[in-house]
Amino acid sequence: MTTSESKVSQTLAALGVTTAEQVQSLFAEVRQLFDEDMSKDAVQILWKELRDKWIGRKSGLLTLIGDNWLKVASPDLKRTVGQELNKLKSHVQEVLSRREAASDSSEAGQSIDLSLPGVLRPIGTHHPIRQVFQEIEDIFFSIGFSVGEGPEIETPYYNFEALNIPEHHPVRDDMDTFYLDLPKGAPGPLLLRTHTSPVQIRTMEKRQPPVRVIVPGKVYRRDNPDATHSFMFHQIEGLAVDTDITFCDFTGTIDYFVKQFFGESVKTRFRPSYFPFTEPSVEFDASCVFCGGTGTAKSGGTCGKCKGSGWIELFGAGMVDPAVYGFVNYDPKKVSGFAFGIGIDRLAMLKYGIDDIQVFFQNDVRFLRQFP
Ligand code: DAH
């Protein structure tokens, strides 16, 4: 302890200080001591120690000066001691806080290692199903279609009846349906739509021809999950109705879509099929995208994807059954049109060579990252 430091533990009387001038020079001495401390290299003396030494609550030098010099000063010196102590305090506070701010920022500076790679904050991407939706929407936008929407909770009327599927029609069996468990007395029944086709009806109820819509959305069926089934999957419904739409417009539109989606070299064909709301109904196939339609795999064996046929089933479609127009007050003698229902998950699986539909719903980033 330097002599100046030891002085603070004695009273002014004991130090022989009796005049204001002596008080001032005593304080000047302490101030100089403080300034010397502050000029020391921060590495030589711990920062916290310095703070404690000067402004520590119990035994910091300023507290000692207050106790030993001010409190017990003789009445004629008290005023000067008080003033000098206040000046010293504000000097100490100011210098300490300036030093502290400087040391904070220099610590922060030390923690930046410019040789380290930056922190990558990955930005999410659209789910592959959403990307396929987008791609298909863009193709149909380019030929004058717009997007329509409808509810996922439907009435049997829109999901079945108005689509020409009466109550005991066997096709309802194909679509094992989730019915909602409604409270007693609630108007019902309600179900989770089994396809996007009800939006055909909802759209035609609202609009007069010409109508050109696609309806992307979720649909639900009571299927047990496996590599090709899921209780929820995705469809895009398509509907075009006008006064002069022909079967050629229909097949030409589908062919255009398939070529845009899978590539110009893909061929299409259709086979007769059955849906209650289309007449005639067809099933569209595309030449197998895996073996180029040859039926033979690169290895020389039979292509496993098309089982050697060279064709892959894509989706159902057809000319809108005139009976459907009856439900929406369109005149079947004046209008004609076509409709289609594309299973998106299946199409995405074909396009990207995915053989398990479940990967779409597991949200494993190792899978999702492959669709940047
Ligand atoms: N709604 C049918 C289904 O989910 C698919 C479908 C077939 C939709 C033919 C259509 C269509 O619009 O014309 O199985």
Tab-separated table of C-alpha atoms and ligand atoms in Angstrom:
chain	number	residue	atom	x	y	z
A	1	MET	CA	0.000	0.000	0.000
A	2	THR	CA	1.406	3.387	-0.996
A	3	THR	CA	1.504	6.162	1.552
A	4	SER	CA	-1.385	7.977	-0.129
A	5	GLU	CA	-3.434	4.802	0.025
A	6	SER	CA	-2.714	4.259	3.692
A	7	LYS	CA	-3.753	7.842	4.413
A	8	VAL	CA	-7.389	7.126	3.657
A	9	SER	CA	-7.659	4.849	6.660
A	10	GLN	CA	-6.692	7.705	8.995
A	11	THR	CA	-8.695	10.779	9.939
A	12	LEU	CA	-7.733	14.251	8.752
A	13	ALA	CA	-6.904	15.201	12.331
A	14	ALA	CA	-4.551	12.243	12.607
A	15	LEU	CA	-2.956	13.293	9.317
A	16	GLY	CA	-2.460	16.823	10.682
A	17	VAL	CA	-4.664	18.369	7.970
A	18	THR	CA	-6.241	21.529	9.302
A	19	THR	CA	-6.661	23.937	6.354
A	20	ALA	CA	-8.718	23.894	3.165
A	21	GLU	CA	-5.518	24.072	1.067
A	22	GLN	CA	-4.171	20.983	2.772
A	23	VAL	CA	-7.462	19.201	2.071
A	24	GLN	CA	-7.197	20.134	-1.622
A	25	SER	CA	-3.633	18.935	-1.990
A	26	LEU	CA	-4.523	15.710	-0.195
A	27	PHE	CA	-7.320	15.077	-2.710
A	28	ALA	CA	-4.966	15.965	-5.586
A	29	GLU	CA	-2.638	13.256	-4.297
A	30	VAL	CA	-5.464	10.672	-4.295
A	31	ARG	CA	-6.578	11.702	-7.755
A	32	GLN	CA	-3.065	11.224	-9.067
A	33	LEU	CA	-2.961	7.781	-7.496
A	34	PHE	CA	-6.182	6.905	-9.284
A	35	ASP	CA	-4.922	8.203	-12.617
A	36	GLU	CA	-1.789	6.111	-12.233
A	37	ASP	CA	-3.878	3.018	-11.598
A	38	MET	CA	-5.911	3.708	-14.698
A	39	SER	CA	-2.863	4.126	-16.879
A	40	LYS	CA	-1.703	0.592	-16.071
A	41	ASP	CA	-2.032	-2.027	-18.740
A	42	ALA	CA	-5.312	-3.878	-18.286
A	43	VAL	CA	-3.466	-7.159	-18.545
A	44	GLN	CA	-1.227	-6.371	-15.564
A	45	ILE	CA	-4.075	-5.711	-13.217
A	46	LEU	CA	-7.450	-7.314	-13.198
A	47	TRP	CA	-10.239	-5.012	-14.163
A	48	LYS	CA	-12.540	-6.126	-11.355
A	49	GLU	CA	-9.777	-5.600	-8.781
A	50	LEU	CA	-9.388	-2.000	-9.935
A	51	ARG	CA	-13.079	-1.338	-9.606
A	52	ASP	CA	-13.200	-2.923	-6.164
A	53	LYS	CA	-10.190	-0.980	-5.020
A	54	TRP	CA	-11.761	2.358	-5.937
A	55	ILE	CA	-15.498	2.035	-5.769
A	56	GLY	CA	-16.022	-1.185	-3.817
A	57	ARG	CA	-19.017	-0.566	-1.532
A	58	LYS	CA	-17.455	-1.686	1.745
A	59	SER	CA	-13.763	-0.934	1.520
A	60	GLY	CA	-13.225	0.927	-1.718
A	61	LEU	CA	-10.993	3.992	-1.344
A	62	LEU	CA	-13.894	6.378	-1.991
A	63	THR	CA	-15.947	4.765	0.779
A	64	LEU	CA	-13.004	4.997	3.173
A	65	ILE	CA	-12.508	8.675	2.334
A	66	GLY	CA	-16.187	9.265	3.056
A	67	ASP	CA	-15.975	7.420	6.371
A	68	ASN	CA	-12.573	8.553	7.631
A	69	TRP	CA	-12.239	12.032	6.186
A	70	LEU	CA	-15.694	13.458	5.494
A	71	LYS	CA	-17.870	12.038	8.251
A	72	VAL	CA	-15.500	12.989	11.029
A	73	ALA	CA	-14.141	16.219	9.524
A	74	SER	CA	-14.147	19.330	11.730
A	75	PRO	CA	-17.084	21.665	10.920
A	76	ASP	CA	-14.831	24.232	9.146
A	77	LEU	CA	-13.276	21.651	6.801
A	78	LYS	CA	-16.390	19.587	6.137
A	79	ARG	CA	-17.588	21.751	3.235
A	80	THR	CA	-14.261	21.613	1.387
A	81	VAL	CA	-13.869	17.874	2.033
A	82	GLY	CA	-17.420	17.304	0.688
A	83	GLN	CA	-16.740	19.326	-2.467
A	84	GLU	CA	-13.396	17.679	-3.109
A	85	LEU	CA	-14.852	14.222	-2.540
A	86	ASN	CA	-17.676	14.899	-5.016
A	87	LYS	CA	-15.202	16.074	-7.657
A	88	LEU	CA	-13.079	12.993	-7.110
A	89	LYS	CA	-16.108	10.693	-7.283
A	90	SER	CA	-17.305	12.023	-10.589
A	91	HIS	CA	-13.799	11.851	-12.031
A	92	VAL	CA	-13.447	8.234	-10.910
A	93	GLN	CA	-16.901	7.247	-12.214
A	94	GLU	CA	-16.338	8.845	-15.556
A	95	VAL	CA	-12.937	7.328	-16.164
A	96	LEU	CA	-14.050	3.906	-14.978
A	97	SER	CA	-17.103	3.791	-17.236
A	98	ARG	CA	-15.083	4.985	-20.206
A	99	ARG	CA	-12.522	2.269	-19.600
A	100	GLU	CA	-15.251	-0.303	-19.167
A	101	ALA	CA	-16.907	0.555	-22.483
A	102	ALA	CA	-13.562	0.382	-24.243
A	103	SER	CA	-12.702	-2.966	-22.707
A	104	ASP	CA	-16.150	-4.386	-23.645
A	105	SER	CA	-15.712	-3.530	-27.264
A	106	SER	CA	-12.150	-4.768	-27.366
A	107	GLU	CA	-13.302	-8.087	-25.871
A	108	ALA	CA	-15.962	-8.301	-28.556
A	109	GLY	CA	-13.326	-7.552	-31.131
A	110	GLN	CA	-11.144	-10.354	-29.825
A	111	SER	CA	-13.986	-12.891	-30.196
A	112	ILE	CA	-14.294	-12.387	-33.952
A	113	ASP	CA	-12.199	-14.924	-35.783
A	114	LEU	CA	-12.266	-13.869	-39.391
A	115	SER	CA	-10.820	-17.164	-40.547
A	116	LEU	CA	-13.960	-19.059	-39.444
A	117	PRO	CA	-16.694	-19.749	-41.997
A	118	GLY	CA	-19.770	-17.542	-41.603
A	119	VAL	CA	-22.876	-18.729	-39.801
A	120	LEU	CA	-25.184	-20.231	-42.402
A	121	ARG	CA	-28.843	-19.680	-41.751
A	122	PRO	CA	-30.564	-22.045	-44.139
A	123	ILE	CA	-33.646	-20.686	-45.835
A	124	GLY	CA	-36.432	-23.198	-46.213
A	125	THR	CA	-37.760	-24.249	-49.590
A	126	HIS	CA	-41.138	-25.299	-50.843
A	127	HIS	CA	-42.092	-28.901	-50.206
A	128	PRO	CA	-41.666	-31.020	-53.356
A	129	ILE	CA	-45.458	-31.485	-53.553
A	130	ARG	CA	-45.927	-27.717	-53.499
A	131	GLN	CA	-43.254	-27.369	-56.177
A	132	VAL	CA	-45.085	-29.843	-58.401
A	133	PHE	CA	-48.371	-28.013	-57.776
A	134	GLN	CA	-46.677	-24.799	-58.822
A	135	GLU	CA	-45.222	-26.343	-61.933
A	136	ILE	CA	-48.570	-27.783	-63.032
A	137	GLU	CA	-50.370	-24.534	-62.228
A	138	ASP	CA	-47.902	-22.617	-64.403
A	139	ILE	CA	-48.481	-24.985	-67.325
A	140	PHE	CA	-52.248	-24.507	-67.113
A	141	PHE	CA	-51.952	-20.749	-66.539
A	142	SER	CA	-50.133	-20.589	-69.862
A	143	ILE	CA	-53.237	-21.892	-71.660
A	144	GLY	CA	-55.828	-19.728	-69.941
A	145	PHE	CA	-56.802	-21.689	-66.832
A	146	SER	CA	-57.111	-20.061	-63.415
A	147	VAL	CA	-57.043	-21.561	-59.933
A	148	GLY	CA	-60.221	-22.406	-58.029
A	149	GLU	CA	-60.689	-23.504	-54.438
A	150	GLY	CA	-63.166	-25.437	-52.363
A	151	PRO	CA	-63.545	-26.757	-48.819
A	152	GLU	CA	-61.856	-29.929	-47.574
A	153	ILE	CA	-64.896	-30.683	-45.434
A	154	GLU	CA	-67.724	-31.419	-47.829
A	155	THR	CA	-71.313	-32.515	-47.932
A	156	PRO	CA	-72.194	-35.820	-49.597
A	157	TYR	CA	-74.150	-33.757	-52.099
A	158	TYR	CA	-71.057	-32.062	-53.552
A	159	ASN	CA	-68.716	-34.996	-53.067
A	160	PHE	CA	-71.082	-37.557	-54.613
A	161	GLU	CA	-74.651	-36.722	-55.648
A	162	ALA	CA	-74.020	-33.679	-57.803
A	163	LEU	CA	-71.237	-35.614	-59.496
A	164	ASN	CA	-73.805	-38.136	-60.593
A	165	ILE	CA	-72.888	-40.627	-57.860
A	166	PRO	CA	-76.201	-41.500	-56.184
A	167	GLU	CA	-76.394	-42.936	-52.704
A	168	HIS	CA	-76.035	-46.643	-53.483
A	169	HIS	CA	-73.696	-46.310	-56.407
A	170	PRO	CA	-70.873	-48.882	-56.099
A	171	VAL	CA	-68.217	-46.299	-56.951
A	172	ARG	CA	-68.647	-44.899	-53.428
A	173	ASP	CA	-67.035	-48.105	-52.184
A	174	ASP	CA	-63.793	-47.230	-53.956
A	175	MET	CA	-63.572	-44.049	-52.019
A	176	ASP	CA	-63.624	-45.254	-48.424
A	177	THR	CA	-64.724	-42.054	-46.866
A	178	PHE	CA	-63.996	-40.335	-43.577
A	179	TYR	CA	-67.296	-39.076	-42.191
A	180	LEU	CA	-67.184	-36.465	-39.469
A	181	ASP	CA	-68.377	-37.470	-36.040
A	182	LEU	CA	-70.897	-34.670	-35.530
A	183	PRO	CA	-72.766	-33.849	-32.342
A	184	LYS	CA	-76.387	-35.036	-32.210
A	185	GLY	CA	-78.770	-32.641	-33.902
A	186	ALA	CA	-76.041	-31.016	-36.049
A	187	PRO	CA	-76.982	-30.581	-39.677
A	188	GLY	CA	-75.033	-33.262	-41.465
A	189	PRO	CA	-73.599	-35.534	-42.535
A	190	LEU	CA	-70.217	-34.067	-43.441
A	191	LEU	CA	-67.143	-35.793	-44.807
A	192	LEU	CA	-63.544	-35.127	-45.773
A	193	ARG	CA	-63.637	-34.768	-49.536
A	194	THR	CA	-62.420	-37.905	-51.267
A	195	HIS	CA	-61.451	-36.009	-54.410
A	196	THR	CA	-61.241	-32.451	-55.716
A	197	SER	CA	-64.128	-33.050	-58.132
A	198	PRO	CA	-66.760	-31.386	-55.869
A	199	VAL	CA	-65.103	-28.074	-56.735
A	200	GLN	CA	-66.256	-28.637	-60.326
A	201	ILE	CA	-69.825	-28.318	-59.041
A	202	ARG	CA	-69.067	-25.394	-56.748
A	203	THR	CA	-67.360	-23.538	-59.588
A	204	MET	CA	-70.167	-24.100	-62.097
A	205	GLU	CA	-72.762	-23.040	-59.515
A	206	LYS	CA	-70.989	-19.714	-59.182
A	207	ARG	CA	-70.007	-19.051	-62.783
A	208	GLN	CA	-71.470	-19.210	-66.229
A	209	PRO	CA	-69.401	-20.684	-69.099
A	210	PRO	CA	-66.746	-20.255	-70.305
A	211	VAL	CA	-65.087	-21.948	-67.336
A	212	ARG	CA	-61.436	-22.967	-67.248
A	213	VAL	CA	-60.217	-23.858	-63.775
A	214	ILE	CA	-57.767	-26.076	-62.047
A	215	VAL	CA	-58.206	-26.905	-58.382
A	216	PRO	CA	-55.149	-27.990	-56.426
A	217	GLY	CA	-55.816	-29.439	-52.995
A	218	LYS	CA	-55.791	-32.160	-50.383
A	219	VAL	CA	-58.103	-35.152	-50.447
A	220	TYR	CA	-58.732	-37.898	-47.880
A	221	ARG	CA	-59.517	-41.590	-48.024
A	222	ARG	CA	-59.618	-44.372	-45.478
A	223	ASP	CA	-56.589	-46.147	-46.889
A	224	ASN	CA	-53.928	-47.848	-44.833
A	225	PRO	CA	-50.567	-46.211	-45.416
A	226	ASP	CA	-48.140	-48.135	-47.610
A	227	ALA	CA	-45.715	-47.294	-50.422
A	228	THR	CA	-48.527	-46.131	-52.740
A	229	HIS	CA	-51.333	-45.194	-50.319
A	230	SER	CA	-51.853	-42.457	-47.807
A	231	PHE	CA	-55.017	-41.353	-45.981
A	232	MET	CA	-54.319	-37.856	-47.263
A	233	PHE	CA	-52.933	-37.060	-50.677
A	234	HIS	CA	-53.087	-34.339	-53.302
A	235	GLN	CA	-54.982	-33.805	-56.509
A	236	ILE	CA	-55.433	-31.183	-59.152
A	237	GLU	CA	-58.865	-31.110	-60.651
A	238	GLY	CA	-59.318	-29.585	-64.074
A	239	LEU	CA	-62.507	-28.359	-65.703
A	240	ALA	CA	-63.111	-26.612	-69.002
A	241	VAL	CA	-66.668	-25.869	-70.134
A	242	ASP	CA	-67.706	-23.727	-73.070
A	243	THR	CA	-70.083	-23.723	-75.997
A	244	ASP	CA	-67.824	-25.504	-78.437
A	245	ILE	CA	-65.345	-27.730	-76.640
A	246	THR	CA	-64.612	-30.964	-78.454
A	247	PHE	CA	-62.918	-34.232	-77.624
A	248	CYS	CA	-59.947	-32.985	-79.674
A	249	ASP	CA	-59.578	-29.915	-77.446
A	250	PHE	CA	-59.621	-32.302	-74.534
A	251	THR	CA	-56.932	-34.714	-75.708
A	252	GLY	CA	-54.854	-31.877	-77.147
A	253	THR	CA	-54.878	-30.057	-73.804
A	254	ILE	CA	-53.878	-33.169	-71.878
A	255	ASP	CA	-51.159	-34.027	-74.371
A	256	TYR	CA	-49.773	-30.481	-74.112
A	257	PHE	CA	-49.745	-30.690	-70.333
A	258	VAL	CA	-48.036	-34.093	-70.200
A	259	LYS	CA	-45.343	-33.002	-72.661
A	260	GLN	CA	-44.696	-29.792	-70.748
A	261	PHE	CA	-44.435	-31.695	-67.488
A	262	PHE	CA	-42.452	-34.783	-68.498
A	263	GLY	CA	-40.708	-33.537	-71.635
A	264	GLU	CA	-41.456	-33.296	-75.352
A	265	SER	CA	-40.327	-36.839	-76.095
A	266	VAL	CA	-43.026	-38.409	-73.916
A	267	LYS	CA	-45.986	-39.876	-75.790
A	268	THR	CA	-49.543	-40.044	-74.488
A	269	ARG	CA	-52.419	-42.395	-75.080
A	270	PHE	CA	-55.844	-42.862	-73.567
A	271	ARG	CA	-57.895	-45.923	-72.789
A	272	PRO	CA	-61.623	-46.181	-72.120
A	273	SER	CA	-62.501	-46.019	-68.455
A	274	TYR	CA	-65.438	-45.205	-66.243
A	275	PHE	CA	-66.303	-42.277	-63.996
A	276	PRO	CA	-69.913	-41.370	-63.174
A	277	PHE	CA	-69.335	-37.685	-63.927
A	278	THR	CA	-67.682	-38.049	-67.339
A	279	GLU	CA	-68.925	-39.603	-70.554
A	280	PRO	CA	-66.918	-40.865	-72.287
A	281	SER	CA	-64.341	-41.450	-69.555
A	282	VAL	CA	-60.704	-42.201	-70.206
A	283	GLU	CA	-57.523	-43.062	-68.403
A	284	PHE	CA	-54.463	-41.228	-69.675
A	285	ASP	CA	-51.134	-43.022	-69.956
A	286	ALA	CA	-47.703	-41.656	-70.736
A	287	SER	CA	-44.887	-43.591	-72.344
A	288	CYS	CA	-42.726	-44.887	-69.503
A	289	VAL	CA	-40.337	-42.146	-68.385
A	290	PHE	CA	-37.926	-44.731	-66.960
A	291	CYS	CA	-37.334	-46.946	-70.003
A	292	GLY	CA	-38.281	-44.403	-72.669
A	293	GLY	CA	-41.348	-46.456	-73.555
A	294	THR	CA	-39.354	-49.512	-74.650
A	295	GLY	CA	-40.379	-51.743	-71.755
A	296	THR	CA	-36.743	-52.739	-71.330
A	297	ALA	CA	-34.620	-51.454	-68.489
A	298	LYS	CA	-31.070	-50.160	-69.031
A	299	SER	CA	-29.768	-53.389	-67.514
A	300	GLY	CA	-31.419	-55.294	-70.376
A	301	GLY	CA	-34.193	-56.832	-68.235
A	302	THR	CA	-37.853	-55.890	-68.110
A	303	CYS	CA	-38.509	-52.334	-66.894
A	304	GLY	CA	-39.817	-52.652	-63.342
A	305	LYS	CA	-41.703	-49.372	-63.427
A	306	CYS	CA	-44.011	-50.135	-66.379
A	307	LYS	CA	-43.667	-53.893	-66.016
A	308	GLY	CA	-42.486	-54.123	-69.586
A	309	SER	CA	-45.560	-52.485	-71.122
A	310	GLY	CA	-43.779	-49.227	-71.997
A	311	TRP	CA	-46.733	-47.239	-70.590
A	312	ILE	CA	-47.503	-45.726	-67.217
A	313	GLU	CA	-51.001	-44.884	-66.044
A	314	LEU	CA	-51.257	-41.182	-65.248
A	315	PHE	CA	-54.778	-40.073	-64.339
A	316	GLY	CA	-58.477	-40.200	-65.101
A	317	ALA	CA	-60.385	-37.737	-67.248
A	318	GLY	CA	-63.271	-37.412	-69.649
A	319	MET	CA	-65.921	-35.253	-71.258
A	320	VAL	CA	-68.236	-33.856	-68.595
A	321	ASP	CA	-71.345	-36.047	-68.364
A	322	PRO	CA	-74.406	-34.011	-69.435
A	323	ALA	CA	-76.158	-35.265	-66.268
A	324	VAL	CA	-73.750	-33.136	-64.234
A	325	TYR	CA	-74.849	-29.950	-66.014
A	326	GLY	CA	-78.349	-30.686	-64.734
A	327	PHE	CA	-77.131	-30.158	-61.159
A	328	VAL	CA	-75.699	-26.690	-61.883
A	329	ASN	CA	-78.344	-25.357	-64.272
A	330	TYR	CA	-76.154	-25.384	-67.358
A	331	ASP	CA	-77.933	-26.277	-70.575
A	332	PRO	CA	-76.378	-29.588	-71.760
A	333	LYS	CA	-77.562	-28.821	-75.287
A	334	LYS	CA	-75.524	-25.632	-75.399
A	335	VAL	CA	-72.363	-26.460	-73.492
A	336	SER	CA	-69.747	-29.144	-73.503
A	337	GLY	CA	-66.482	-29.620	-71.703
A	338	PHE	CA	-63.890	-31.894	-70.215
A	339	ALA	CA	-62.563	-32.665	-66.764
A	340	PHE	CA	-59.564	-34.417	-65.303
A	341	GLY	CA	-58.260	-35.365	-61.873
A	342	ILE	CA	-54.510	-35.651	-61.468
A	343	GLY	CA	-52.983	-37.403	-58.473
A	344	ILE	CA	-50.093	-35.114	-57.613
A	345	ASP	CA	-48.166	-37.399	-55.287
A	346	ARG	CA	-48.171	-40.110	-57.934
A	347	LEU	CA	-47.071	-37.683	-60.626
A	348	ALA	CA	-44.252	-36.345	-58.436
A	349	MET	CA	-43.145	-39.913	-57.704
A	350	LEU	CA	-43.012	-40.683	-61.420
A	351	LYS	CA	-41.189	-37.494	-62.260
A	352	TYR	CA	-38.529	-37.871	-59.581
A	353	GLY	CA	-38.310	-41.669	-59.442
A	354	ILE	CA	-39.596	-41.862	-55.857
A	355	ASP	CA	-40.948	-45.265	-54.906
A	356	ASP	CA	-42.527	-44.574	-51.523
A	357	ILE	CA	-45.296	-41.983	-51.133
A	358	GLN	CA	-44.636	-41.832	-47.376
A	359	VAL	CA	-41.435	-39.819	-47.853
A	360	PHE	CA	-43.600	-36.821	-48.732
A	361	PHE	CA	-45.121	-36.840	-45.270
A	362	GLN	CA	-42.155	-37.767	-43.091
A	363	ASN	CA	-40.410	-34.428	-43.499
A	364	ASP	CA	-36.962	-35.970	-43.369
A	365	VAL	CA	-34.613	-33.136	-44.290
A	366	ARG	CA	-32.298	-35.524	-46.114
A	367	PHE	CA	-35.165	-36.044	-48.567
A	368	LEU	CA	-36.453	-32.463	-48.608
A	369	ARG	CA	-32.962	-31.048	-49.257
A	370	GLN	CA	-32.978	-32.780	-52.615
A	371	PHE	CA	-35.626	-30.287	-53.751
A	372	PRO	CA	-33.888	-26.934	-53.316
B	1	DAH	N1	-62.188	-37.708	-58.973
B	1	DAH	C1	-61.561	-38.875	-59.537
B	1	DAH	C2	-60.863	-39.656	-58.440
B	1	DAH	O1	-60.467	-39.078	-57.465
B	1	DAH	C3	-60.534	-38.488	-60.576
B	1	DAH	C4	-61.162	-37.903	-61.798
B	1	DAH	C5	-61.419	-38.720	-62.871
B	1	DAH	C6	-61.485	-36.584	-61.869
B	1	DAH	C7	-62.006	-38.235	-64.016
B	1	DAH	C8	-62.061	-36.052	-63.009
B	1	DAH	C9	-62.311	-36.907	-64.072
B	1	DAH	O2	-62.379	-34.783	-63.144
B	1	DAH	O3	-62.888	-36.397	-65.195
B	1	DAH	O4	-60.672	-40.815	-58.580
